[in-house]
Coordinates of N, CA, C and O in Angstrom, one line a residue:
X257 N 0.8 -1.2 0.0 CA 0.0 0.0 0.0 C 0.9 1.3 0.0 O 0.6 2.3 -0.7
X258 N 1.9 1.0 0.8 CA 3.2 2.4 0.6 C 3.6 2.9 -0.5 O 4.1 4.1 -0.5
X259 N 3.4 2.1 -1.9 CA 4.3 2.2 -3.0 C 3.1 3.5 -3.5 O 3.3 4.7 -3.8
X260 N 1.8 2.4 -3.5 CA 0.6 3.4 -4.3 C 0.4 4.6 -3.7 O 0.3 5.5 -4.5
X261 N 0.3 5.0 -2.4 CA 0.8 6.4 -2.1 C 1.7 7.0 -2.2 O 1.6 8.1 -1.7
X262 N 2.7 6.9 -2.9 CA 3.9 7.5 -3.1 C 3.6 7.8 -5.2 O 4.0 8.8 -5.9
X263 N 3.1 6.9 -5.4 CA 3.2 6.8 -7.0 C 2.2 8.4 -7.2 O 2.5 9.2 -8.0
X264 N 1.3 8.5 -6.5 CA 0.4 9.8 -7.0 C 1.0 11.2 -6.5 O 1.1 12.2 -7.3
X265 N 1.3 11.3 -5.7 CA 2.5 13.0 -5.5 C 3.8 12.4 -6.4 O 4.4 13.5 -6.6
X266 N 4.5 11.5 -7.0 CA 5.5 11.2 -8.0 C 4.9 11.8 -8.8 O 5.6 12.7 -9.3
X267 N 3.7 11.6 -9.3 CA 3.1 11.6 -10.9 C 3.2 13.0 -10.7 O 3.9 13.5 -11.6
X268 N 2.6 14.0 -9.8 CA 1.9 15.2 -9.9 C 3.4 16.2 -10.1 O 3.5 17.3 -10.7
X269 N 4.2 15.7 -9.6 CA 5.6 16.3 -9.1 C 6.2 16.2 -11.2 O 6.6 17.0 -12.1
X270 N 6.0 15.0 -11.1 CA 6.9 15.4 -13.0 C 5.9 16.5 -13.8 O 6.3 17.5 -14.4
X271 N 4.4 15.8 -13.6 CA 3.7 17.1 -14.2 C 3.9 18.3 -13.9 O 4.1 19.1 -14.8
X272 N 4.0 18.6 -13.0 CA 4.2 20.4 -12.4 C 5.5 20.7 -13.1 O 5.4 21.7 -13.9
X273 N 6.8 19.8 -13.0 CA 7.9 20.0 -13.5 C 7.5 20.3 -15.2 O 7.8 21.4 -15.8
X274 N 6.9 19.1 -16.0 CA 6.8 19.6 -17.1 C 6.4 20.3 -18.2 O 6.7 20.3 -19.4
X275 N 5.0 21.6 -17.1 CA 4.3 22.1 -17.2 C 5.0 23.5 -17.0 O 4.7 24.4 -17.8
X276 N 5.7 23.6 -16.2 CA 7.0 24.7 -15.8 C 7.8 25.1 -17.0 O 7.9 26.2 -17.4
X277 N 8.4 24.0 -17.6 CA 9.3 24.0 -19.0 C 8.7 24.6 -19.9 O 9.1 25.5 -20.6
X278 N 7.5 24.1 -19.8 CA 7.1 24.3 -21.4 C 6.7 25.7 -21.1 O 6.6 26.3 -22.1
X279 N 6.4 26.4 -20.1 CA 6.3 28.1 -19.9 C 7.7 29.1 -20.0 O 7.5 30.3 -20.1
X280 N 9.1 28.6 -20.2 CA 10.1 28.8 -20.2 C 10.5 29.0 -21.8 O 10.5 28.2 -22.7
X281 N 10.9 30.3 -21.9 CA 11.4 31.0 -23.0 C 12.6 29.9 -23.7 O 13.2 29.2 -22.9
X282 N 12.8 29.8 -25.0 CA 14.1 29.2 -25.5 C 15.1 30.1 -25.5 O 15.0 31.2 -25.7
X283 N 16.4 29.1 -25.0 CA 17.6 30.2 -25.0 C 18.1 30.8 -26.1 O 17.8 30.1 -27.1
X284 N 18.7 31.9 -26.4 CA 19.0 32.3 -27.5 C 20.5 32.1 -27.4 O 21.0 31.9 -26.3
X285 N 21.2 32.2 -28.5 CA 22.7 32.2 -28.6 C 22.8 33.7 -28.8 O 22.2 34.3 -29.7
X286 N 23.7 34.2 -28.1 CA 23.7 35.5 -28.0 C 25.7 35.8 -28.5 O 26.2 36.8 -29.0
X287 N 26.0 34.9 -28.3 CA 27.7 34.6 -28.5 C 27.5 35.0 -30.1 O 26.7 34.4 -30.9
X288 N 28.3 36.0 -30.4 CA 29.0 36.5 -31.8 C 29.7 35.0 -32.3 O 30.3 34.1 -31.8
X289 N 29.2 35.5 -33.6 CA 30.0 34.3 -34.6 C 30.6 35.2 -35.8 O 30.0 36.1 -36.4
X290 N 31.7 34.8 -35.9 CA 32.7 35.6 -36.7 C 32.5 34.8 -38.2 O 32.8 33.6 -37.9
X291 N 32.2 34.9 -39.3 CA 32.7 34.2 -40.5 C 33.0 35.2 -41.7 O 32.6 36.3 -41.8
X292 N 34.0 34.5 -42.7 CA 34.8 35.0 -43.8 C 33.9 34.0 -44.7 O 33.7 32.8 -44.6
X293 N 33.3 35.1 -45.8 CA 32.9 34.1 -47.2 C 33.8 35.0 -48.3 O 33.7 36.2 -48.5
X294 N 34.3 34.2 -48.7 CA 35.0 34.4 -50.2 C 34.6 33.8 -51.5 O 34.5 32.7 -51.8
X295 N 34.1 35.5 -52.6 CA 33.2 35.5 -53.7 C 34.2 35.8 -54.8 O 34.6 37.0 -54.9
X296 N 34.5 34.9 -55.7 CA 34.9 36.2 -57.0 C 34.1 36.5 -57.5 O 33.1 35.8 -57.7
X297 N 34.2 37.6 -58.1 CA 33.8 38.6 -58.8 C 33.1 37.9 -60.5 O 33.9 37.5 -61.2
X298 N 31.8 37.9 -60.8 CA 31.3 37.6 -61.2 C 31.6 38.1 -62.8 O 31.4 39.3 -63.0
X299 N 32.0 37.2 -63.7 CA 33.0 38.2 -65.4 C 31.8 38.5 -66.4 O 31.1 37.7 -67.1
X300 N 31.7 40.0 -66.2 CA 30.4 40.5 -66.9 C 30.6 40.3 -68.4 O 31.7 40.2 -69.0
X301 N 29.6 40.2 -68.8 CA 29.5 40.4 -70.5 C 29.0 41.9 -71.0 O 28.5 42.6 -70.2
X302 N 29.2 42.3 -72.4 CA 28.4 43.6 -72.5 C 27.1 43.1 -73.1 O 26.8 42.1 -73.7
X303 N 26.5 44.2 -72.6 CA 24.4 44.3 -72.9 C 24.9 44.7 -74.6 O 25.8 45.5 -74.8
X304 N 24.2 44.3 -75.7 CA 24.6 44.5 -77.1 C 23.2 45.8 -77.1 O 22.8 46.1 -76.0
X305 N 22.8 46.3 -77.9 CA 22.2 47.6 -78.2 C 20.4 47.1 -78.2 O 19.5 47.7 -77.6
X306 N 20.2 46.0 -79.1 CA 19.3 45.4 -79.1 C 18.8 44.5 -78.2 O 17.7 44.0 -78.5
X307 N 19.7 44.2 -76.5 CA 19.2 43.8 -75.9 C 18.9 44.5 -74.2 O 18.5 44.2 -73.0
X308 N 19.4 45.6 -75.0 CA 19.1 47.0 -74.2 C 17.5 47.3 -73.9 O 16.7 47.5 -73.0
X309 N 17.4 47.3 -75.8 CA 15.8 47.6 -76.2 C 15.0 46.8 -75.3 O 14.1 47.2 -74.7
X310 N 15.5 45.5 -75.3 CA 14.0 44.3 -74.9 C 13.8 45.0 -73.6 O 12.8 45.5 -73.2
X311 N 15.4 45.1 -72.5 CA 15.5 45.0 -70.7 C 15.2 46.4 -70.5 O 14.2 46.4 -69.7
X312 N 15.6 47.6 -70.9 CA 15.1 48.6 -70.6 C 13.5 48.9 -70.5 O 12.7 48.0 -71.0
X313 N 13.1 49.8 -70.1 CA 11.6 49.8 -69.3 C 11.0 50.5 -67.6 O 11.6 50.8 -66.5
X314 N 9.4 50.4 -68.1 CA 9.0 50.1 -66.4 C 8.3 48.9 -66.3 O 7.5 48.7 -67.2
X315 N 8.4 48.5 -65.8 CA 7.6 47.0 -65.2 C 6.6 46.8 -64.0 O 6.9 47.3 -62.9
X316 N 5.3 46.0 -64.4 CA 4.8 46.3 -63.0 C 5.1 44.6 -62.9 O 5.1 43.8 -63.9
X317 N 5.3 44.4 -61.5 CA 5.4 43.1 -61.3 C 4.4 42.6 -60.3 O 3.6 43.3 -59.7
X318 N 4.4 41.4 -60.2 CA 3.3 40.3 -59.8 C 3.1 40.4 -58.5 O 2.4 39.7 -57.8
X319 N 3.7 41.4 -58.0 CA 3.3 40.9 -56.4 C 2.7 43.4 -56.6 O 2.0 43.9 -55.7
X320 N 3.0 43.7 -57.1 CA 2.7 45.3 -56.7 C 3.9 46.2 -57.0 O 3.9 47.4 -57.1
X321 N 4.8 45.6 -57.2 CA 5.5 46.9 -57.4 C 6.0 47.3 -58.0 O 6.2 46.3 -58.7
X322 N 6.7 48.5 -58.9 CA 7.0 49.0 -59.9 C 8.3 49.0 -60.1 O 8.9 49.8 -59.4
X323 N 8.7 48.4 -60.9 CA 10.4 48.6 -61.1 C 11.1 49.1 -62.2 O 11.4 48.1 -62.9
X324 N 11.6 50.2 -62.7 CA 12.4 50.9 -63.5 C 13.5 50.1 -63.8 O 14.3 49.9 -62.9
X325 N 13.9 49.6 -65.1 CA 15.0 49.1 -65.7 C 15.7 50.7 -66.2 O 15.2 51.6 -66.8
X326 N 17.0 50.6 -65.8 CA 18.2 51.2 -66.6 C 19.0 50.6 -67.2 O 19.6 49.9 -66.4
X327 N 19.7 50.3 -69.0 CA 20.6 49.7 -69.2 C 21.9 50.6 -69.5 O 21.8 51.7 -69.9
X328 N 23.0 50.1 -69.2 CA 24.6 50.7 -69.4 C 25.1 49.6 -70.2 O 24.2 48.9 -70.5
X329 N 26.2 49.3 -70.7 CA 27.2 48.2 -71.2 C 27.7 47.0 -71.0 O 28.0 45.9 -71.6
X330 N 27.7 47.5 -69.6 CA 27.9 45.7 -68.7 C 26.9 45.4 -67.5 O 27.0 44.5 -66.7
X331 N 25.7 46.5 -67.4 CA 24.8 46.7 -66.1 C 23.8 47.0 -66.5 O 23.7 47.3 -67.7
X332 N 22.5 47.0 -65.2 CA 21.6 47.6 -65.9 C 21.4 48.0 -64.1 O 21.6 47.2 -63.2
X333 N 20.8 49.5 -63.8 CA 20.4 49.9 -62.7 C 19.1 49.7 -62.3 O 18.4 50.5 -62.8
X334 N 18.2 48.6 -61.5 CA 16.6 48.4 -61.3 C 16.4 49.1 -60.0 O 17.0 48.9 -58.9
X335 N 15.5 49.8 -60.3 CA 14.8 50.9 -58.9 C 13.5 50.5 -59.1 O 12.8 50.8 -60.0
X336 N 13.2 49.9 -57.8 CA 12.0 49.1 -57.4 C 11.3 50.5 -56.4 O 12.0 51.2 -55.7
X337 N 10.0 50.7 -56.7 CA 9.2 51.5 -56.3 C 10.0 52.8 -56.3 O 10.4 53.4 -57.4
X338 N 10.5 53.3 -54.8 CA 11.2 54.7 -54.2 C 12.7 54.3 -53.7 O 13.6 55.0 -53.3
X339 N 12.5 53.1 -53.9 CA 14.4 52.3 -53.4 C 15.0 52.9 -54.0 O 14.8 53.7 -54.9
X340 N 16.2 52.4 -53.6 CA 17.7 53.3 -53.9 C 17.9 51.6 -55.5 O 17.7 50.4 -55.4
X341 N 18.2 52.3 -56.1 CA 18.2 51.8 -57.6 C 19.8 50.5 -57.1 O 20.8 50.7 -56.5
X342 N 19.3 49.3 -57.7 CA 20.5 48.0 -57.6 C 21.4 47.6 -59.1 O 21.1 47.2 -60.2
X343 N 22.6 47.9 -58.4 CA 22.6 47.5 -59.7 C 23.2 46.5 -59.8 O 24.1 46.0 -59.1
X344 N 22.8 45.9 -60.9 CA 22.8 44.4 -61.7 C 24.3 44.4 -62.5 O 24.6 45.4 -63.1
X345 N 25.1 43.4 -62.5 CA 25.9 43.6 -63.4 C 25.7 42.1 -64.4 O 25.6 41.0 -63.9
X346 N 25.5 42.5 -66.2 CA 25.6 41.3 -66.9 C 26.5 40.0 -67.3 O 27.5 40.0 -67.9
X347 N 26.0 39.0 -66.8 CA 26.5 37.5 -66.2 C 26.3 36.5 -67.7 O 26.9 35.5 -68.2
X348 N 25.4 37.2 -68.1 CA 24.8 35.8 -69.3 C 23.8 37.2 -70.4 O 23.4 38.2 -69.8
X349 N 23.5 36.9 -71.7 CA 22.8 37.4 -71.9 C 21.5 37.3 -71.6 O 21.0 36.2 -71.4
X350 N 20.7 38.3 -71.5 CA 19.9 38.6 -70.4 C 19.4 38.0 -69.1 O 18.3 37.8 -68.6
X351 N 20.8 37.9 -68.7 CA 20.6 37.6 -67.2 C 21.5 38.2 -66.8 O 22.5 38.2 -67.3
X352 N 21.2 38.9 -65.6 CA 21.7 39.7 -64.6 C 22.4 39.2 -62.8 O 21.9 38.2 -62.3
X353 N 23.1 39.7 -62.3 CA 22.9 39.5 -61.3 C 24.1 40.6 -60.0 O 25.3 41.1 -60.2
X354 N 23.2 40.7 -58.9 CA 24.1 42.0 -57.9 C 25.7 41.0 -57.4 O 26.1 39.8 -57.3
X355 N 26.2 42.2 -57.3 CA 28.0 41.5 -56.7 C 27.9 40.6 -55.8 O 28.7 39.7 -55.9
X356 N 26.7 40.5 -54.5 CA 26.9 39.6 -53.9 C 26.2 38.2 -54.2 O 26.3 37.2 -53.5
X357 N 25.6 38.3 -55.3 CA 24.8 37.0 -55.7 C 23.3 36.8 -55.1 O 22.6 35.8 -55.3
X358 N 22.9 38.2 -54.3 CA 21.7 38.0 -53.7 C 20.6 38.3 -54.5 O 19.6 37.8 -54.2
X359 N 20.7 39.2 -55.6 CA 19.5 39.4 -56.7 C 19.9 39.1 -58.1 O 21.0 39.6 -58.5
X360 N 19.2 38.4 -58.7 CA 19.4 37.8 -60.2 C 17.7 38.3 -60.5 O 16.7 38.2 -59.7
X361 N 17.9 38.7 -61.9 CA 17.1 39.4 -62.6 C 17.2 38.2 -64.3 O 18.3 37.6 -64.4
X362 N 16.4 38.0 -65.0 CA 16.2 36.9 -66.3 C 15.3 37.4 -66.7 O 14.1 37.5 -66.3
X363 N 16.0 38.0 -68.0 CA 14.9 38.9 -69.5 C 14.7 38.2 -70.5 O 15.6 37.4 -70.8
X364 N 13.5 38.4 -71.2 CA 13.5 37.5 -72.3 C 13.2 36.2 -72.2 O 13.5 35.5 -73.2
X365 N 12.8 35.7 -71.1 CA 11.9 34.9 -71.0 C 11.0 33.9 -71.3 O 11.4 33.9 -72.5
X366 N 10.1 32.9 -71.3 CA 8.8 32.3 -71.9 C 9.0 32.3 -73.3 O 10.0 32.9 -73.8
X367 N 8.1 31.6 -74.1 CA 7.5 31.4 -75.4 C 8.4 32.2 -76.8 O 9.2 31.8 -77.7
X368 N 7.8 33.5 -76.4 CA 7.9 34.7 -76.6 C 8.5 35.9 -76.4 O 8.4 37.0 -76.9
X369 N 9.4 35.3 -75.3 CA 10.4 36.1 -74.6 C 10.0 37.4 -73.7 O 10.7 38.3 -73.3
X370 N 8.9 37.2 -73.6 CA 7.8 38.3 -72.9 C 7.8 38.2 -71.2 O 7.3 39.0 -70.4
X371 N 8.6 37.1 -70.9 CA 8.6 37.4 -69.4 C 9.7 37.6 -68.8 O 10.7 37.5 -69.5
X372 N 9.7 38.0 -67.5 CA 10.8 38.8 -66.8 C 10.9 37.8 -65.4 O 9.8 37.6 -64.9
X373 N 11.8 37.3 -64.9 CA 12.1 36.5 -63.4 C 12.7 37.1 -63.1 O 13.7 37.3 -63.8
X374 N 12.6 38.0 -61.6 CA 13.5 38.0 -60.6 C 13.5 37.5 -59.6 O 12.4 37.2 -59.3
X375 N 14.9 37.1 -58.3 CA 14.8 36.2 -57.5 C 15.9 37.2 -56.5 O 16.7 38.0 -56.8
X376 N 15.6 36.7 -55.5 CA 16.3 37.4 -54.5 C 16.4 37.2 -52.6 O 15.3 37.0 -52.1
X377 N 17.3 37.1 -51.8 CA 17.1 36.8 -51.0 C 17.1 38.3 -50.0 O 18.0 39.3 -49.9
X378 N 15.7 38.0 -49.4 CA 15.7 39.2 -48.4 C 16.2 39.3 -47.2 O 16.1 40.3 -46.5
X379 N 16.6 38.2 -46.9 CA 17.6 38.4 -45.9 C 19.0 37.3 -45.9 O 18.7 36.1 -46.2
X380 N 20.2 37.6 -45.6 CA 20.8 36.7 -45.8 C 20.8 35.5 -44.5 O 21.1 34.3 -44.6
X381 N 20.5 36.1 -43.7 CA 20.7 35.0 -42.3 C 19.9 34.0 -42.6 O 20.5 32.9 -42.3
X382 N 18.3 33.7 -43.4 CA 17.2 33.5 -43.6 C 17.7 32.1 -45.0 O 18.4 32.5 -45.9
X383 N 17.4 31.0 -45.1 CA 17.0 30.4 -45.9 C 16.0 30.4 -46.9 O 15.4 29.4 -47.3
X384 N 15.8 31.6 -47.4 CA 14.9 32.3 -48.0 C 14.8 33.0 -49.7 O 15.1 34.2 -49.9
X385 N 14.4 32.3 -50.6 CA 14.8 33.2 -51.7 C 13.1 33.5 -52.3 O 12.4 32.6 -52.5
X386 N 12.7 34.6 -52.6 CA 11.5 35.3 -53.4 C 11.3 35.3 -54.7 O 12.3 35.5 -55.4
X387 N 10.5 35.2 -55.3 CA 10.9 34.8 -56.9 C 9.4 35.7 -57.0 O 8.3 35.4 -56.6
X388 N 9.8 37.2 -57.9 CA 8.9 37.9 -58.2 C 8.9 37.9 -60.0 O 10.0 38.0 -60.6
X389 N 7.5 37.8 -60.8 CA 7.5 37.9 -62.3 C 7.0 38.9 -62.6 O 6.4 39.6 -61.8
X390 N 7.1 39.2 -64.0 CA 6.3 40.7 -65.0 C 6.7 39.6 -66.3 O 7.5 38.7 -66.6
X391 N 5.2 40.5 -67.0 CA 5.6 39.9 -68.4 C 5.6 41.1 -69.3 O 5.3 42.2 -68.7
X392 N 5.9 41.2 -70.2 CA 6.4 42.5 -71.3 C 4.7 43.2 -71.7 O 4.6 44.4 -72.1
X393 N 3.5 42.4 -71.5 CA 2.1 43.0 -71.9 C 1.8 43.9 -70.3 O 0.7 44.4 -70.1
X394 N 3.0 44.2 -69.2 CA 2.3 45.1 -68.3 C 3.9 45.5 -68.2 O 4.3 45.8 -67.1
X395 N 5.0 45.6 -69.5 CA 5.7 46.6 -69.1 C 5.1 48.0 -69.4 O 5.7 49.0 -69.1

């Protein structure tokens, strides 16, 4: 009979205990982490004249917002809404992409060469990449 009295304040004792935890914040790592990534530099090609024509533009894209193409020789500057303009440097014909490899831009596109991909990661800490389109009938 000793044991079974003892078995019900055991039981209630781990519940309370486990009931406690799970009210307890997760710890954060708060300790800095130092890391070095090493990128080369990505070997631009020139934008030819005629593929200026297609990339240059305004664009409205698929999710709301408006983005301004600029083309130069080996770049093209994209200023999305009121943002500070990115610039793209040319990787491939009509494909773009920023020095750190976080936004890549793809013109000429589909069927008909009418669509536009861009992809981008909004944060880098983040396993995260966004993939916004436009097609050339809402440039």
């Amino acid at each position: 009979m000793r044991p079974l009295s003892l078995l019900l304040p055991a039981s209630l004792f781990a519940l309370a205990c486990t009931t406690s935890a799970q009210e307890l914040p997760y710890p954060r790592d708060t300790a800095p982490i130092s890391t070095v990534q090493v990128t080369a530099p990505a070997k631009t090609i020139r934008v030819r004249p005629d593929q200026a024509q297609v990339i240059g533009g305004t664009y409205a894209m698929s999710n709301g917002w408006i983005m301004r193409v600029r083309t130069a020789a080996r770049y093209i500057d994209a200023t999305i809404d009121r943002e500070q303009p990115i610039r793209l440097l040319a990787v491939a014909p009509y494909k773009f992409a920023s020095g750190d490899g976080n936004v890549t831009m793809e013109f000429n596109r589909g069927e008909w060469g009418e669509d536009m991909l861009m992809s981008y990661v909004p944060d880098p800490r983040l396993a995260q990449i966004v993939v916004v389109s436009s097609t050339l009938a809402q440039r």
